[in-house]
Amino acid sequence: MSMQHSPSSPARPYRAAIRRSTGIAALLGVLLAPMAAVAAACAPIVLDGQSLTLAQIESVARQGCGVTLADEAMRRAQRSYDLLLAYARLDRPVYGLNRGVGLNKDQTIFKGGEISPEVRRLSEQFNRNLLRSHSAAYGAEAPRELTRAAMLIRLNTALFGGSGLQPAVLRQYAEFLNRGITPVMFGEGSVGEADITILPQIGLAMMGEGQAYYRGQRLPAAQALRQAGLDPVQPFGKDALAIVSSNAYGAAVASLAALDAARLLALADTVAALSLEGLNGNLAPVLSASQAQRPYEGQASTAGHIRTLLRGSSLWQQDPQRALQDPLSFRTVSQAHGAARDMLDLLQRQLLLQINSSDDNPTVALDAQPGEHAEAYELQFYVTEGPVRGAVLPNAGFDPSAWALPLQGMGVALSQVAQLSAQRTLRLTDTAFTGLPRFLSPGNGAIGYGPIQKTVSSLAAEVRMLALPMVTDVQPQAGNIEDVGTNAPATGRRLAAQIDRLTMLLAVELMHAAQAVDLRVAQRPDFMVGAGTSALKREFRKQVPYMAEDRRNDEDIVRAVDFLVRHRQALAGAGAAP
């Protein structure tokens, strides 16, 4: 079964140039180019359950791309469904199929044997009840991009073959993505051991219950289905449990935040490099010889990026007035930003495993065979006769600790990046470090923005607060059976909030760095700014002019934040993540 769809999305004329670029500095130069968008077809993503990427998640979630279901993946999904029913016919207990869930795990839904009309009726009623009873999320509506990402991730992990979902349900996921039907979801209430209170809202919408967005309107889901020419699905078997027992929503939050964090780190390097020029700082810490003494991968990458950004800068020339050693917030940029990159690399690798494997419980293991000397206990989980064979196994694959922990670590890493930015900004207002005028002289400008230091402190405090660990802060549920959790979705939301606050903090630093460089050039007309940093400052000055006299700082902050957000989004629109 294949499905084709090619919705439109904005295309960036500089996309090809980004793909050709081999260095971050080249990428930065491209992203600062004029962003005249042109309409172009958005190619559908082929889903096979094994090769989905974070960039593809973004294209479906944010650009509206459609999906195609690979034929082999749909055959695998059909066999997974057939194996699940074959196992049920043996009258062996299966959680969420012929037995209840949670506290009702030992309650029999139906007996084994052939699937009679009465058995189907009982199963369909159980599935409807499970979706309704588990829909217990709260808070504001989840952004539609997160709902689309969650549907995409759950669809792809089901195509891996471990869910046993009806193929009709898989096709409904794809139709929702391709036709632009987005269920209204509340995005809070998951403890991060499968998002069982959030994801039911998708299943209910596929049944025609609840609300959904379609063609820009918020409609009853049943009406959205009719207008799109779709029939409601009837969950059966283990469908409802497979719809809800997944970390698809938390993984969606984490995946998009990881992409945004990568782009923000590239901009953070550039702002820090411009600040170093404003300080007339020392390049020794980022030199290759310095880095070789402690060759952490992310650190070396960051240092190389900064050297490239500062190519042609006067910092490469000797200056008797330059300090031998700068404040740590300038000296340790490659270490702090590099550590964030290393943590981000781990997070992205773990997320790729999450979105291309099964986190189902129970899981359907197609073609699995018992060992030669398997005990009777192990053999009970296998179907060893018939056209489709394998095992149906209760497990704990829904625990996302493998990526929830680096997700939390990424929050701590961004807190460190924020600390450095805040301290650099404050040092740039200190004439003892810069040698630049602290107070405004009419028409001459100054480095000091006065009370804006309080803004810097407040933003840095918010970023630190959002980094506080919460992965183990979970209360026992379901009669003390479900007694641990990871809070992965909430941790991901905090990371996304950190990215927003850190963007603001970097915007304020950029205001100071650009002002400092302009004042330094005024003192020394021969002072040269690096190739990468000059490109950033030149574009920034089109949005936030030089401060020659007092004016409203809040308006400058709004413009500066908008500048950095647009440039972060430019990388997203180009499909690039440095």
PDB file of N, CA and C in Angstrom, residues 402-474:
ATOM      1  N   ALA A 402      16.723   6.420  27.749  1.00  0.00           N
ATOM      2  CA  ALA A 402      17.897   6.513  26.882  1.00  0.00           C
ATOM      3  C   ALA A 402      18.023   7.879  26.223  1.00  0.00           C
ATOM      4  N   TRP A 403      16.873   8.544  25.966  1.00  0.00           N
ATOM      5  CA  TRP A 403      16.967   9.901  25.411  1.00  0.00           C
ATOM      6  C   TRP A 403      16.440  10.965  26.357  1.00  0.00           C
ATOM      7  N   ALA A 404      15.677  10.572  27.381  1.00  0.00           N
ATOM      8  CA  ALA A 404      15.199  11.557  28.356  1.00  0.00           C
ATOM      9  C   ALA A 404      16.357  12.122  29.180  1.00  0.00           C
ATOM     10  N   LEU A 405      17.344  11.287  29.480  1.00  0.00           N
ATOM     11  CA  LEU A 405      18.482  11.762  30.273  1.00  0.00           C
ATOM     12  C   LEU A 405      19.346  12.746  29.495  1.00  0.00           C
ATOM     13  N   PRO A 406      19.762  12.445  28.251  1.00  0.00           N
ATOM     14  CA  PRO A 406      20.478  13.490  27.511  1.00  0.00           C
ATOM     15  C   PRO A 406      19.616  14.706  27.192  1.00  0.00           C
ATOM     16  N   LEU A 407      18.290  14.537  27.126  1.00  0.00           N
ATOM     17  CA  LEU A 407      17.402  15.693  26.951  1.00  0.00           C
ATOM     18  C   LEU A 407      17.535  16.616  28.159  1.00  0.00           C
ATOM     19  N   GLN A 408      17.528  16.023  29.364  1.00  0.00           N
ATOM     20  CA  GLN A 408      17.744  16.823  30.562  1.00  0.00           C
ATOM     21  C   GLN A 408      19.140  17.429  30.562  1.00  0.00           C
ATOM     22  N   GLY A 409      20.130  16.629  30.132  1.00  0.00           N
ATOM     23  CA  GLY A 409      21.497  17.141  30.054  1.00  0.00           C
ATOM     24  C   GLY A 409      21.636  18.303  29.102  1.00  0.00           C
ATOM     25  N   MET A 410      20.841  18.297  28.023  1.00  0.00           N
ATOM     26  CA  MET A 410      20.882  19.398  27.070  1.00  0.00           C
ATOM     27  C   MET A 410      20.390  20.679  27.716  1.00  0.00           C
ATOM     28  N   GLY A 411      19.398  20.560  28.615  1.00  0.00           N
ATOM     29  CA  GLY A 411      18.932  21.735  29.332  1.00  0.00           C
ATOM     30  C   GLY A 411      20.013  22.323  30.215  1.00  0.00           C
ATOM     31  N   VAL A 412      20.771  21.462  30.890  1.00  0.00           N
ATOM     32  CA  VAL A 412      21.877  21.937  31.722  1.00  0.00           C
ATOM     33  C   VAL A 412      22.944  22.586  30.848  1.00  0.00           C
ATOM     34  N   ALA A 413      23.206  21.991  29.697  1.00  0.00           N
ATOM     35  CA  ALA A 413      24.226  22.536  28.790  1.00  0.00           C
ATOM     36  C   ALA A 413      23.834  23.932  28.313  1.00  0.00           C
ATOM     37  N   LEU A 414      22.562  24.133  27.960  1.00  0.00           N
ATOM     38  CA  LEU A 414      22.138  25.460  27.517  1.00  0.00           C
ATOM     39  C   LEU A 414      22.172  26.464  28.664  1.00  0.00           C
ATOM     40  N   SER A 415      21.966  25.982  29.883  1.00  0.00           N
ATOM     41  CA  SER A 415      22.095  26.875  31.034  1.00  0.00           C
ATOM     42  C   SER A 415      23.513  27.412  31.145  1.00  0.00           C
ATOM     43  N   GLN A 416      24.493  26.552  30.858  1.00  0.00           N
ATOM     44  CA  GLN A 416      25.889  26.997  30.877  1.00  0.00           C
ATOM     45  C   GLN A 416      26.158  27.994  29.751  1.00  0.00           C
ATOM     46  N   VAL A 417      25.617  27.749  28.565  1.00  0.00           N
ATOM     47  CA  VAL A 417      25.758  28.690  27.454  1.00  0.00           C
ATOM     48  C   VAL A 417      25.165  30.040  27.840  1.00  0.00           C
ATOM     49  N   ALA A 418      24.011  30.008  28.523  1.00  0.00           N
ATOM     50  CA  ALA A 418      23.360  31.248  28.952  1.00  0.00           C
ATOM     51  C   ALA A 418      24.200  31.985  29.989  1.00  0.00           C
ATOM     52  N   GLN A 419      24.805  31.237  30.899  1.00  0.00           N
ATOM     53  CA  GLN A 419      25.636  31.878  31.915  1.00  0.00           C
ATOM     54  C   GLN A 419      26.782  32.650  31.264  1.00  0.00           C
ATOM     55  N   LEU A 420      27.428  32.034  30.290  1.00  0.00           N
ATOM     56  CA  LEU A 420      28.531  32.707  29.611  1.00  0.00           C
ATOM     57  C   LEU A 420      28.045  33.951  28.888  1.00  0.00           C
ATOM     58  N   SER A 421      26.900  33.849  28.202  1.00  0.00           N
ATOM     59  CA  SER A 421      26.382  34.996  27.468  1.00  0.00           C
ATOM     60  C   SER A 421      26.085  36.153  28.416  1.00  0.00           C
ATOM     61  N   ALA A 422      25.440  35.843  29.534  1.00  0.00           N
ATOM     62  CA  ALA A 422      25.110  36.897  30.491  1.00  0.00           C
ATOM     63  C   ALA A 422      26.363  37.576  31.020  1.00  0.00           C
ATOM     64  N   GLN A 423      27.352  36.788  31.369  1.00  0.00           N
ATOM     65  CA  GLN A 423      28.571  37.371  31.925  1.00  0.00           C
ATOM     66  C   GLN A 423      29.357  38.161  30.881  1.00  0.00           C
ATOM     67  N   ARG A 424      29.366  37.693  29.653  1.00  0.00           N
ATOM     68  CA  ARG A 424      30.043  38.466  28.598  1.00  0.00           C
ATOM     69  C   ARG A 424      29.362  39.816  28.415  1.00  0.00           C
ATOM     70  N   THR A 425      28.033  39.804  28.430  1.00  0.00           N
ATOM     71  CA  THR A 425      27.295  41.056  28.258  1.00  0.00           C
ATOM     72  C   THR A 425      27.638  42.041  29.369  1.00  0.00           C
ATOM     73  N   LEU A 426      27.677  41.557  30.596  1.00  0.00           N
ATOM     74  CA  LEU A 426      27.999  42.432  31.717  1.00  0.00           C
ATOM     75  C   LEU A 426      29.442  42.919  31.657  1.00  0.00           C
ATOM     76  N   ARG A 427      30.364  42.086  31.209  1.00  0.00           N
ATOM     77  CA  ARG A 427      31.764  42.525  31.083  1.00  0.00           C
ATOM     78  C   ARG A 427      31.898  43.607  30.002  1.00  0.00           C
ATOM     79  N   LEU A 428      31.059  43.503  28.965  1.00  0.00           N
ATOM     80  CA  LEU A 428      31.132  44.502  27.892  1.00  0.00           C
ATOM     81  C   LEU A 428      30.651  45.874  28.357  1.00  0.00           C
ATOM     82  N   THR A 429      29.940  45.932  29.473  1.00  0.00           N
ATOM     83  CA  THR A 429      29.524  47.232  30.005  1.00  0.00           C
ATOM     84  C   THR A 429      30.551  47.812  30.983  1.00  0.00           C
ATOM     85  N   ASP A 430      31.649  47.090  31.197  1.00  0.00           N
ATOM     86  CA  ASP A 430      32.676  47.497  32.178  1.00  0.00           C
ATOM     87  C   ASP A 430      33.871  48.083  31.440  1.00  0.00           C
ATOM     88  N   THR A 431      34.064  49.376  31.598  1.00  0.00           N
ATOM     89  CA  THR A 431      35.148  50.041  30.870  1.00  0.00           C
ATOM     90  C   THR A 431      36.523  49.537  31.278  1.00  0.00           C
ATOM     91  N   ALA A 432      36.625  48.938  32.490  1.00  0.00           N
ATOM     92  CA  ALA A 432      37.913  48.385  32.919  1.00  0.00           C
ATOM     93  C   ALA A 432      38.346  47.246  32.016  1.00  0.00           C
ATOM     94  N   PHE A 433      37.389  46.548  31.418  1.00  0.00           N
ATOM     95  CA  PHE A 433      37.719  45.450  30.512  1.00  0.00           C
ATOM     96  C   PHE A 433      37.787  45.920  29.059  1.00  0.00           C
ATOM     97  N   THR A 434      36.915  46.832  28.678  1.00  0.00           N
ATOM     98  CA  THR A 434      36.819  47.202  27.267  1.00  0.00           C
ATOM     99  C   THR A 434      37.653  48.425  26.890  1.00  0.00           C
ATOM    100  N   GLY A 435      37.852  49.339  27.852  1.00  0.00           N
ATOM    101  CA  GLY A 435      38.508  50.598  27.518  1.00  0.00           C
ATOM    102  C   GLY A 435      37.631  51.505  26.681  1.00  0.00           C
ATOM    103  N   LEU A 436      36.337  51.197  26.617  1.00  0.00           N
ATOM    104  CA  LEU A 436      35.394  51.974  25.818  1.00  0.00           C
ATOM    105  C   LEU A 436      34.576  52.887  26.735  1.00  0.00           C
ATOM    106  N   PRO A 437      34.008  53.979  26.213  1.00  0.00           N
ATOM    107  CA  PRO A 437      33.229  54.900  27.053  1.00  0.00           C
ATOM    108  C   PRO A 437      32.014  54.213  27.661  1.00  0.00           C
ATOM    109  N   ARG A 438      31.805  54.472  28.948  1.00  0.00           N
ATOM    110  CA  ARG A 438      30.709  53.840  29.672  1.00  0.00           C
ATOM    111  C   ARG A 438      29.418  54.658  29.599  1.00  0.00           C
ATOM    112  N   PHE A 439      29.524  55.976  29.564  1.00  0.00           N
ATOM    113  CA  PHE A 439      28.357  56.829  29.570  1.00  0.00           C
ATOM    114  C   PHE A 439      28.236  57.566  28.245  1.00  0.00           C
ATOM    115  N   LEU A 440      27.016  57.873  27.886  1.00  0.00           N
ATOM    116  CA  LEU A 440      26.757  58.528  26.615  1.00  0.00           C
ATOM    117  C   LEU A 440      27.264  59.963  26.601  1.00  0.00           C
ATOM    118  N   SER A 441      27.972  60.272  25.530  1.00  0.00           N
ATOM    119  CA  SER A 441      28.289  61.663  25.213  1.00  0.00           C
ATOM    120  C   SER A 441      27.445  62.025  24.014  1.00  0.00           C
ATOM    121  N   PRO A 442      26.877  63.205  23.974  1.00  0.00           N
ATOM    122  CA  PRO A 442      25.975  63.564  22.870  1.00  0.00           C
ATOM    123  C   PRO A 442      26.575  63.247  21.498  1.00  0.00           C
ATOM    124  N   GLY A 443      25.918  62.355  20.790  1.00  0.00           N
ATOM    125  CA  GLY A 443      26.336  62.030  19.430  1.00  0.00           C
ATOM    126  C   GLY A 443      27.491  61.055  19.337  1.00  0.00           C
ATOM    127  N   ASN A 444      28.090  60.655  20.474  1.00  0.00           N
ATOM    128  CA  ASN A 444      29.268  59.795  20.411  1.00  0.00           C
ATOM    129  C   ASN A 444      28.990  58.353  20.816  1.00  0.00           C
ATOM    130  N   GLY A 445      27.887  58.104  21.507  1.00  0.00           N
ATOM    131  CA  GLY A 445      27.541  56.744  21.879  1.00  0.00           C
ATOM    132  C   GLY A 445      28.315  56.244  23.083  1.00  0.00           C
ATOM    133  N   ALA A 446      27.899  55.052  23.570  1.00  0.00           N
ATOM    134  CA  ALA A 446      28.568  54.419  24.698  1.00  0.00           C
ATOM    135  C   ALA A 446      28.205  52.950  24.709  1.00  0.00           C
ATOM    136  N   ILE A 447      29.016  52.158  25.432  1.00  0.00           N
ATOM    137  CA  ILE A 447      28.745  50.734  25.511  1.00  0.00           C
ATOM    138  C   ILE A 447      27.626  50.440  26.489  1.00  0.00           C
ATOM    139  N   GLY A 448      27.399  51.319  27.469  1.00  0.00           N
ATOM    140  CA  GLY A 448      26.463  51.021  28.531  1.00  0.00           C
ATOM    141  C   GLY A 448      25.008  51.173  28.130  1.00  0.00           C
ATOM    142  N   TYR A 449      24.184  50.159  28.464  1.00  0.00           N
ATOM    143  CA  TYR A 449      22.752  50.241  28.262  1.00  0.00           C
ATOM    144  C   TYR A 449      22.041  50.406  29.602  1.00  0.00           C
ATOM    145  N   GLY A 450      22.803  50.646  30.676  1.00  0.00           N
ATOM    146  CA  GLY A 450      22.240  50.940  31.982  1.00  0.00           C
ATOM    147  C   GLY A 450      21.405  49.814  32.555  1.00  0.00           C
ATOM    148  N   PRO A 451      20.130  50.071  32.878  1.00  0.00           N
ATOM    149  CA  PRO A 451      19.278  49.081  33.559  1.00  0.00           C
ATOM    150  C   PRO A 451      19.059  47.790  32.786  1.00  0.00           C
ATOM    151  N   ILE A 452      19.498  47.714  31.538  1.00  0.00           N
ATOM    152  CA  ILE A 452      19.343  46.467  30.784  1.00  0.00           C
ATOM    153  C   ILE A 452      20.098  45.324  31.450  1.00  0.00           C
ATOM    154  N   GLN A 453      21.046  45.632  32.351  1.00  0.00           N
ATOM    155  CA  GLN A 453      21.748  44.577  33.083  1.00  0.00           C
ATOM    156  C   GLN A 453      20.758  43.735  33.885  1.00  0.00           C
ATOM    157  N   LYS A 454      19.693  44.328  34.389  1.00  0.00           N
ATOM    158  CA  LYS A 454      18.682  43.581  35.125  1.00  0.00           C
ATOM    159  C   LYS A 454      17.955  42.617  34.200  1.00  0.00           C
ATOM    160  N   THR A 455      17.733  43.028  32.988  1.00  0.00           N
ATOM    161  CA  THR A 455      17.124  42.135  31.995  1.00  0.00           C
ATOM    162  C   THR A 455      18.008  40.919  31.762  1.00  0.00           C
ATOM    163  N   VAL A 456      19.309  41.165  31.650  1.00  0.00           N
ATOM    164  CA  VAL A 456      20.269  40.086  31.449  1.00  0.00           C
ATOM    165  C   VAL A 456      20.208  39.098  32.615  1.00  0.00           C
ATOM    166  N   SER A 457      20.227  39.626  33.828  1.00  0.00           N
ATOM    167  CA  SER A 457      20.188  38.761  35.009  1.00  0.00           C
ATOM    168  C   SER A 457      18.903  37.960  35.082  1.00  0.00           C
ATOM    169  N   SER A 458      17.783  38.580  34.754  1.00  0.00           N
ATOM    170  CA  SER A 458      16.495  37.899  34.803  1.00  0.00           C
ATOM    171  C   SER A 458      16.425  36.771  33.780  1.00  0.00           C
ATOM    172  N   LEU A 459      16.870  37.030  32.558  1.00  0.00           N
ATOM    173  CA  LEU A 459      16.841  36.000  31.518  1.00  0.00           C
ATOM    174  C   LEU A 459      17.744  34.823  31.881  1.00  0.00           C
ATOM    175  N   ALA A 460      18.948  35.115  32.377  1.00  0.00           N
ATOM    176  CA  ALA A 460      19.864  34.048  32.761  1.00  0.00           C
ATOM    177  C   ALA A 460      19.269  33.202  33.877  1.00  0.00           C
ATOM    178  N   ALA A 461      18.588  33.842  34.833  1.00  0.00           N
ATOM    179  CA  ALA A 461      17.966  33.100  35.927  1.00  0.00           C
ATOM    180  C   ALA A 461      16.861  32.183  35.408  1.00  0.00           C
ATOM    181  N   GLU A 462      16.077  32.657  34.446  1.00  0.00           N
ATOM    182  CA  GLU A 462      15.014  31.830  33.873  1.00  0.00           C
ATOM    183  C   GLU A 462      15.587  30.600  33.184  1.00  0.00           C
ATOM    184  N   VAL A 463      16.651  30.785  32.426  1.00  0.00           N
ATOM    185  CA  VAL A 463      17.255  29.648  31.731  1.00  0.00           C
ATOM    186  C   VAL A 463      17.783  28.637  32.748  1.00  0.00           C
ATOM    187  N   ARG A 464      18.396  29.114  33.815  1.00  0.00           N
ATOM    188  CA  ARG A 464      18.901  28.203  34.850  1.00  0.00           C
ATOM    189  C   ARG A 464      17.748  27.453  35.516  1.00  0.00           C
ATOM    190  N   MET A 465      16.667  28.159  35.826  1.00  0.00           N
ATOM    191  CA  MET A 465      15.524  27.511  36.472  1.00  0.00           C
ATOM    192  C   MET A 465      14.949  26.407  35.598  1.00  0.00           C
ATOM    193  N   LEU A 466      14.868  26.651  34.302  1.00  0.00           N
ATOM    194  CA  LEU A 466      14.311  25.668  33.384  1.00  0.00           C
ATOM    195  C   LEU A 466      15.194  24.436  33.231  1.00  0.00           C
ATOM    196  N   ALA A 467      16.448  24.529  33.689  1.00  0.00           N
ATOM    197  CA  ALA A 467      17.376  23.400  33.598  1.00  0.00           C
ATOM    198  C   ALA A 467      17.304  22.481  34.806  1.00  0.00           C
ATOM    199  N   LEU A 468      16.510  22.829  35.821  1.00  0.00           N
ATOM    200  CA  LEU A 468      16.460  22.012  37.034  1.00  0.00           C
ATOM    201  C   LEU A 468      15.968  20.606  36.700  1.00  0.00           C
ATOM    202  N   PRO A 469      16.621  19.572  37.215  1.00  0.00           N
ATOM    203  CA  PRO A 469      16.230  18.187  36.886  1.00  0.00           C
ATOM    204  C   PRO A 469      14.821  17.866  37.345  1.00  0.00           C
ATOM    205  N   MET A 470      14.096  17.105  36.522  1.00  0.00           N
ATOM    206  CA  MET A 470      12.760  16.660  36.889  1.00  0.00           C
ATOM    207  C   MET A 470      12.467  15.255  36.378  1.00  0.00           C
ATOM    208  N   VAL A 471      13.474  14.558  35.863  1.00  0.00           N
ATOM    209  CA  VAL A 471      13.226  13.259  35.229  1.00  0.00           C
ATOM    210  C   VAL A 471      12.746  12.206  36.221  1.00  0.00           C
ATOM    211  N   THR A 472      13.049  12.340  37.495  1.00  0.00           N
ATOM    212  CA  THR A 472      12.631  11.330  38.464  1.00  0.00           C
ATOM    213  C   THR A 472      11.505  11.809  39.376  1.00  0.00           C
ATOM    214  N   ASP A 473      10.936  12.958  39.106  1.00  0.00           N
ATOM    215  CA  ASP A 473       9.905  13.533  39.967  1.00  0.00           C
ATOM    216  C   ASP A 473       8.534  13.036  39.534  1.00  0.00           C
ATOM    217  N   VAL A 474       8.233  11.776  39.834  1.00  0.00           N
ATOM    218  CA  VAL A 474       6.993  11.136  39.402  1.00  0.00           C
ATOM    219  C   VAL A 474       6.376  10.396  40.587  1.00  0.00           C
TER     220      VAL A 474
END
